[in-house]
Coordinates of C-alpha atoms and ligand atoms in Angstrom, one line a residue:
M1 CA 15.0 -18.4 3.5
K2 CA 11.8 -20.2 4.3
L3 CA 8.6 -18.1 4.7
N4 CA 5.1 -19.0 5.4
I5 CA 2.9 -16.5 3.7
A6 CA -0.8 -16.2 4.4
V7 CA -2.7 -15.1 1.3
L8 CA -5.9 -13.1 1.9
S9 CA -6.8 -12.1 -1.6
G10 CA -10.3 -10.9 -0.7
D11 CA -12.9 -9.5 -3.1
G12 CA -13.3 -8.0 -6.6
I13 CA -9.9 -7.8 -8.4
G14 CA -8.1 -8.9 -5.2
P15 CA -7.6 -12.5 -6.3
E16 CA -6.4 -11.6 -9.8
V17 CA -3.8 -9.1 -8.7
T18 CA -2.6 -11.3 -5.8
N19 CA -2.1 -14.2 -8.2
E20 CA 0.4 -12.1 -10.1
A21 CA 2.2 -11.2 -6.9
I22 CA 2.4 -14.9 -6.0
K23 CA 3.7 -15.8 -9.5
V24 CA 6.4 -13.2 -9.1
L25 CA 7.4 -14.4 -5.6
K26 CA 7.6 -18.0 -6.9
A27 CA 10.0 -16.8 -9.6
I28 CA 12.1 -15.1 -6.9
A29 CA 12.1 -18.3 -4.8
V30 CA 13.5 -20.3 -7.7
E31 CA 16.1 -17.7 -8.7
F32 CA 17.4 -17.1 -5.1
D33 CA 16.8 -20.5 -3.7
H34 CA 14.1 -19.6 -1.1
T35 CA 11.1 -21.6 0.0
F36 CA 7.9 -19.6 0.1
L37 CA 4.8 -21.4 1.2
F38 CA 1.4 -19.9 0.4
N39 CA -1.7 -20.6 2.5
H40 CA -5.0 -19.1 1.4
A41 CA -7.8 -17.8 3.6
K42 CA -11.0 -15.8 3.1
V43 CA -11.6 -12.2 4.2
G44 CA -14.1 -9.5 3.3
A45 CA -17.3 -9.9 1.3
T46 CA -16.4 -13.4 0.2
A47 CA -15.9 -14.4 3.8
I48 CA -19.3 -12.8 4.7
D49 CA -20.9 -14.8 1.9
H50 CA -19.4 -18.1 3.1
F51 CA -19.3 -17.6 6.9
N52 CA -21.3 -14.5 7.7
N53 CA -18.1 -13.0 9.1
P54 CA -15.7 -10.7 7.3
L55 CA -12.7 -12.0 9.3
P56 CA -13.3 -15.7 10.2
D57 CA -11.4 -17.0 13.2
D58 CA -9.5 -19.5 11.0
T59 CA -8.3 -16.6 8.9
L60 CA -7.0 -14.6 11.8
E61 CA -5.3 -17.7 13.3
L62 CA -3.5 -18.4 10.0
C63 CA -2.3 -14.8 9.9
K64 CA -1.0 -15.0 13.4
K65 CA 1.1 -18.1 12.8
S66 CA 2.4 -16.9 9.4
D67 CA 5.6 -14.9 8.8
A68 CA 3.8 -12.4 6.6
I69 CA 0.4 -11.7 5.0
L70 CA -0.2 -10.9 1.4
F71 CA -3.5 -9.0 1.1
G72 CA -5.6 -8.3 -2.0
A73 CA -8.5 -6.0 -1.7
I74 CA -11.9 -6.0 0.0
G75 CA -15.3 -4.4 -0.6
H76 CA -18.4 -5.0 -2.5
P77 CA -21.1 -2.6 -3.8
K78 CA -23.9 -4.6 -2.2
Y79 CA -22.5 -3.4 1.2
D80 CA -21.4 0.1 0.2
N81 CA -24.8 1.2 -0.8
D82 CA -26.6 -0.2 2.3
P83 CA -26.0 2.1 5.3
S84 CA -28.0 -0.3 7.5
A85 CA -25.7 -3.3 6.8
K86 CA -24.6 -4.8 10.1
V87 CA -21.6 -6.6 8.8
R88 CA -19.3 -5.0 6.2
P89 CA -16.3 -6.3 4.4
E90 CA -14.1 -3.4 5.6
Q91 CA -14.7 -4.5 9.2
G92 CA -12.6 -7.6 8.3
L93 CA -9.6 -5.5 7.3
L94 CA -9.9 -3.1 10.2
K95 CA -10.1 -6.0 12.7
L96 CA -7.1 -7.7 11.1
R97 CA -5.0 -4.5 11.4
K98 CA -6.1 -4.1 15.0
S99 CA -5.7 -7.7 16.1
L100 CA -2.3 -8.0 14.6
G101 CA -1.1 -4.7 15.9
L102 CA -0.2 -3.3 12.5
Y103 CA 0.1 0.3 13.6
A104 CA 2.3 1.6 10.8
N105 CA 1.2 1.7 7.2
I106 CA 4.0 2.7 4.8
R107 CA 2.9 3.9 1.4
P108 CA 5.7 4.8 -1.0
V109 CA 4.8 7.3 -3.8
K110 CA 7.1 7.7 -6.8
A111 CA 6.9 9.5 -10.1
Y112 CA 8.3 7.1 -12.7
D113 CA 10.0 8.9 -15.5
S114 CA 8.3 6.7 -18.1
L115 CA 4.9 7.6 -16.7
L116 CA 5.2 11.3 -16.2
D117 CA 2.8 11.9 -19.1
K118 CA 0.1 9.6 -17.6
S119 CA -0.5 11.9 -14.6
P120 CA -2.9 14.8 -15.1
L121 CA -0.4 16.9 -13.1
K122 CA 2.3 18.9 -14.9
Q123 CA 5.3 16.8 -15.6
E124 CA 7.8 19.5 -14.5
N125 CA 6.0 19.6 -11.1
I126 CA 6.0 15.9 -10.4
K127 CA 9.3 14.7 -11.9
D128 CA 11.6 13.0 -9.3
T129 CA 8.9 12.9 -6.6
D130 CA 9.8 10.2 -4.1
I131 CA 7.7 10.2 -0.9
S132 CA 7.1 7.7 1.8
I133 CA 3.9 8.2 3.7
Y134 CA 3.8 6.8 7.3
R135 CA 0.1 6.5 8.1
E136 CA -0.9 5.5 11.7
L137 CA -3.2 2.5 11.2
T138 CA -4.7 1.2 14.4
G139 CA -6.0 4.4 16.2
G140 CA -7.8 7.6 15.7
I141 CA -11.3 8.1 14.3
Y142 CA -11.3 4.7 12.7
F143 CA -11.2 3.0 16.0
G144 CA -12.7 5.5 18.5
E145 CA -16.1 5.1 20.1
K146 CA -18.9 5.2 17.6
K147 CA -22.3 6.4 18.7
I148 CA -25.7 6.8 17.1
S149 CA -28.7 8.3 19.1
D150 CA -31.8 6.2 19.7
D151 CA -33.8 8.2 17.2
G152 CA -31.0 7.7 14.7
N153 CA -30.6 11.4 14.0
T154 CA -27.3 12.1 15.6
A155 CA -24.0 10.2 15.3
S156 CA -20.4 10.6 16.3
D157 CA -17.0 9.0 15.9
L158 CA -14.3 9.7 18.5
C159 CA -10.8 10.6 17.4
E160 CA -8.5 9.5 20.2
Y161 CA -4.7 9.1 20.3
S162 CA -2.3 8.2 23.1
K163 CA 1.3 9.4 23.4
H164 CA 2.4 5.7 23.0
E165 CA 0.5 5.3 19.7
I166 CA 2.1 8.4 18.3
E167 CA 5.6 7.7 19.5
R168 CA 6.0 4.2 18.1
I169 CA 5.1 5.2 14.5
A170 CA 7.1 8.5 14.8
H171 CA 10.2 6.5 15.6
L172 CA 9.7 4.4 12.4
A173 CA 9.2 7.5 10.3
F174 CA 12.3 9.2 11.6
K175 CA 14.4 6.1 11.1
S176 CA 13.1 5.8 7.6
A177 CA 14.0 9.5 6.9
Q178 CA 17.6 8.8 8.0
T179 CA 17.9 6.4 5.1
R180 CA 16.3 8.8 2.7
K181 CA 16.5 12.6 2.5
N182 CA 16.4 13.3 6.3
K183 CA 13.1 15.1 6.4
V184 CA 9.8 14.3 8.2
T185 CA 6.6 16.4 7.6
L186 CA 3.9 15.9 10.2
V187 CA 0.5 16.4 8.6
D188 CA -2.2 17.3 11.1
K189 CA -5.0 19.8 11.9
A190 CA -3.4 21.3 15.0
N191 CA -5.2 24.6 14.5
V192 CA -8.5 22.9 15.3
L193 CA -8.0 19.4 16.8
E194 CA -6.8 18.6 20.3
S195 CA -5.5 15.2 19.1
S196 CA -3.4 16.9 16.4
R197 CA -1.9 19.2 19.1
L198 CA -0.8 16.0 21.0
W199 CA 0.7 14.7 17.8
R200 CA 2.8 17.9 17.4
K201 CA 4.0 17.8 21.0
V202 CA 4.9 14.1 21.0
V203 CA 6.5 14.1 17.5
T204 CA 8.5 17.2 18.4
D205 CA 9.9 15.3 21.4
V206 CA 10.7 12.2 19.4
A207 CA 12.5 14.4 16.9
K208 CA 15.1 15.4 19.5
K209 CA 16.5 11.9 19.2
Y210 CA 17.0 12.3 15.5
V211 CA 19.1 15.5 15.2
D212 CA 20.0 14.8 11.6
V213 CA 16.4 14.8 10.5
E214 CA 14.5 18.0 9.8
L215 CA 10.9 18.1 11.1
D216 CA 8.3 20.4 9.7
F217 CA 4.5 20.6 10.1
L218 CA 1.7 21.2 7.7
F219 CA -2.1 21.4 8.2
V220 CA -3.8 18.7 6.3
D221 CA -5.8 21.1 4.0
N222 CA -2.6 22.8 3.0
A223 CA -0.8 19.5 2.7
A224 CA -3.5 18.3 0.3
M225 CA -2.8 21.3 -1.9
Q226 CA 1.0 21.1 -1.6
L227 CA 1.0 17.5 -2.6
I228 CA -0.2 18.3 -6.1
L229 CA 1.5 21.7 -6.4
N230 CA 5.0 20.8 -5.3
P231 CA 5.3 17.1 -4.2
R232 CA 9.1 17.2 -4.4
Q233 CA 9.2 19.1 -1.2
F234 CA 8.2 15.9 0.7
D235 CA 10.4 13.1 1.9
V236 CA 8.6 11.2 4.7
I237 CA 5.1 12.3 5.6
L238 CA 3.9 11.2 9.0
T239 CA 0.2 11.4 9.8
E240 CA -2.8 10.0 11.6
N241 CA -5.1 7.3 10.3
M242 CA -7.8 9.2 8.4
F243 CA -5.6 12.0 7.0
G244 CA -3.2 9.3 5.7
D245 CA -6.0 7.4 4.1
I246 CA -7.1 10.5 2.2
I247 CA -3.8 12.0 1.2
S248 CA -2.4 8.6 0.0
D249 CA -5.2 8.2 -2.5
E250 CA -4.6 11.8 -3.6
A251 CA -0.8 11.1 -3.9
S252 CA -1.5 8.2 -6.3
I253 CA -2.3 10.8 -9.0
I254 CA 1.4 11.7 -9.0
G255 CA 2.3 8.1 -10.2
G256 CA -0.3 8.1 -12.9
S257 CA -2.5 5.3 -11.5
I258 CA -3.7 4.1 -8.1
G259 CA -2.9 0.7 -9.5
L260 CA 0.8 1.3 -8.8
L261 CA 0.8 2.1 -5.1
A262 CA 1.9 -0.6 -2.7
S263 CA 1.9 -0.6 1.0
A264 CA 3.3 -2.4 4.0
S265 CA 1.4 -2.5 7.3
V266 CA 3.8 -3.4 10.1
G267 CA 3.7 -3.9 13.9
D268 CA 6.0 -5.3 16.4
K269 CA 5.1 -8.9 15.7
H270 CA 3.3 -9.1 12.3
A271 CA 3.5 -7.6 8.9
M272 CA 1.0 -7.4 6.0
F273 CA 1.5 -6.3 2.5
E274 CA -1.3 -4.8 0.4
P275 CA -2.0 -2.6 -2.6
I276 CA -3.6 0.7 -1.5
H277 CA -6.4 0.4 -4.1
G278 CA -9.8 -1.1 -3.4
S279 CA -11.6 -4.1 -4.9
Y280 CA -12.7 -2.3 -8.1
P281 CA -15.7 -4.6 -8.6
Q282 CA -16.5 -3.3 -12.1
A283 CA -13.2 -4.7 -13.3
T284 CA -13.5 -8.2 -11.7
N285 CA -12.3 -11.0 -14.0
K286 CA -11.9 -8.7 -17.0
G287 CA -8.2 -9.0 -17.0
I288 CA -7.8 -5.2 -16.8
A289 CA -6.8 -4.8 -13.2
N290 CA -3.3 -3.5 -12.8
P291 CA -1.3 -6.0 -10.7
I292 CA 1.7 -3.8 -10.2
A293 CA 0.6 -2.4 -6.8
S294 CA 0.3 -6.0 -5.6
I295 CA 3.6 -7.0 -7.1
L296 CA 5.3 -4.0 -5.5
S297 CA 3.7 -5.0 -2.2
A298 CA 5.4 -8.4 -2.6
A299 CA 8.7 -6.5 -3.1
M300 CA 8.0 -4.7 0.2
L301 CA 7.5 -8.1 1.8
L302 CA 10.9 -9.1 0.7
D303 CA 12.4 -5.9 2.0
H304 CA 10.8 -6.6 5.3
F305 CA 12.9 -9.8 5.5
E306 CA 16.0 -7.9 4.3
L307 CA 15.9 -9.7 1.0
F308 CA 17.0 -6.5 -0.7
D309 CA 18.5 -7.9 -3.9
E310 CA 15.3 -9.9 -4.5
A311 CA 13.1 -6.8 -3.9
D312 CA 15.3 -4.7 -6.1
L313 CA 15.0 -7.2 -8.9
I314 CA 11.2 -7.0 -8.8
R315 CA 11.3 -3.3 -8.9
A316 CA 13.7 -3.3 -11.8
A317 CA 11.3 -5.7 -13.6
V318 CA 8.4 -3.4 -12.9
E319 CA 10.3 -0.3 -14.2
R320 CA 11.1 -2.2 -17.3
S321 CA 7.4 -3.2 -17.8
L322 CA 6.4 0.4 -17.4
K323 CA 9.0 1.6 -19.8
L324 CA 8.0 -0.9 -22.5
E325 CA 4.3 -0.2 -21.8
I326 CA 3.7 -3.8 -20.8
T327 CA 0.9 -2.4 -18.7
T328 CA -2.8 -2.7 -18.2
P329 CA -5.2 -0.2 -19.8
D330 CA -5.2 2.3 -16.9
L331 CA -1.7 3.2 -18.1
N332 CA -1.6 2.0 -21.6
T333 CA -2.7 4.2 -24.6
T334 CA -0.7 2.2 -27.2
Y335 CA -1.6 -1.5 -26.7
D336 CA -5.0 -2.8 -25.8
N337 CA -4.2 -6.5 -25.4
I338 CA -2.0 -6.4 -22.2
T339 CA -3.9 -8.1 -19.5
T340 CA -3.3 -8.5 -15.8
S341 CA -1.7 -11.8 -16.2
K342 CA 0.5 -10.7 -19.1
V343 CA 2.0 -8.0 -16.9
G344 CA 2.7 -10.7 -14.3
D345 CA 4.1 -13.0 -17.0
F346 CA 6.4 -10.3 -18.2
I347 CA 7.7 -9.5 -14.7
E348 CA 8.1 -13.2 -13.9
D349 CA 10.0 -13.7 -17.2
Y350 CA 12.3 -10.7 -16.4
I351 CA 13.2 -12.3 -13.0
S352 CA 13.9 -15.7 -14.5
N353 CA 15.9 -14.4 -17.5
P354 CA 17.3 -11.0 -16.6
K355 CA 20.1 -11.4 -19.2
D356 CA 17.9 -12.3 -22.1
T357 CA 15.2 -9.7 -21.6
N358 CA 15.8 -7.4 -24.5
L359 CA 15.5 -10.1 -27.0
N360 CA 12.4 -11.4 -25.6
F361 CA 10.8 -8.1 -24.9
S362 CA 11.2 -6.7 -28.3
N363 CA 8.8 -9.3 -29.6
I364 CA 6.2 -8.8 -27.0
H365 CA 4.3 -6.1 -28.8
L366 CA 4.2 -8.2 -31.9
G367 CA 2.8 -11.1 -29.9
Q368 CA 5.7 -13.3 -30.9
S369 CA 7.1 -13.8 -27.4
T370 CA 6.5 -17.1 -25.8
I371 CA 5.0 -15.3 -22.8
I372 CA 2.2 -13.7 -24.7
Ligands
LIG401 C1 -7.2 1.8 2.7 C2 -8.7 1.6 2.5 C3 -9.3 1.1 3.9 C4 -9.0 2.3 4.9 C5 -10.8 0.8 3.8 C6 -11.0 -0.3 2.8 C7 -11.3 0.4 5.2 O1 -9.3 2.7 2.0 O2 -6.5 0.8 3.1 O3 -6.7 2.9 2.5 O4 -9.8 3.2 4.9 O5 -8.0 2.2 5.6
LIG402 MG1 -7.9 4.2 1.5

């Protein structure tokens, strides 16, 4: 298969982790005889620095004509700490999601057996957790009308949803549940918010088309608690934009590091793949950023094009790296010399030599492998 992939690696650790994902995709292309072409463009703080625009027109054009987008991370403290900043890196990402119609953000959360002890949560509570969060991504309070009074003392953000916006992501969530454990949990605040009551009504109607899928409802405050108390109860979580943003960061605790969580943002025409973590500016260029979220996002890209064997091979390589503790310091208490690019090298090596892995890998901790 030939794919044109736009690479928007962005700010902070974005470029480092995205490089590892590209390395892995190139190894897949060789092994499976695909052609993946990568075209880079700027987004976020780096685009503001160069063009005074967090999403330059050329970047958006490249995304529109590409088959898929690989996204790194955006954000820089010089904008975070300045509430009066008129342009912000995040505007680039939000505009990209909106302009490309990427309305469904899919965030898988998994408790890897080899990492159970890395989570601050009790192992017996999180073991076997496997959740897929469907977060609505182009509506709600993120995109509603924003107001600030003339005197600057009162501000508001409107949370608005239409039936159509709810239906289209609900269908995706139910379809996904049919391939998993046949359960959708709608997370909302229907005891308080009118928009949440619309979500309940619309999702209940959509559910009638999926009789094999069980639908239940949880208020977001309770869901936040249930997620860490008993995460195994969840299969697919369906929720609006801001609740999804918050609970997906919370859910990352189950996996042991936010550096593991990948995501796919899909619409009817375009698809973008990005780690859920931010730009982690303090770690930039130190070689300590975990590339696995980005690498697993590349696996989701391959899934999107139904290259399932290729995606599974990446996931197998990742699981092996976690098992052998070929991981960055966020997950590694044993070895202190495993850098971002060493993790990528290991996964690339696994893909290129799946047969020969054990021999090679046993030397890795000793620094005797060729890839170290
Ligand atoms: C995410 C991020 C973004 C969001 C920010 C960077 C705008 O937190 O993708 O979860 O809030 O959607
Ligand atoms: Mg977030």
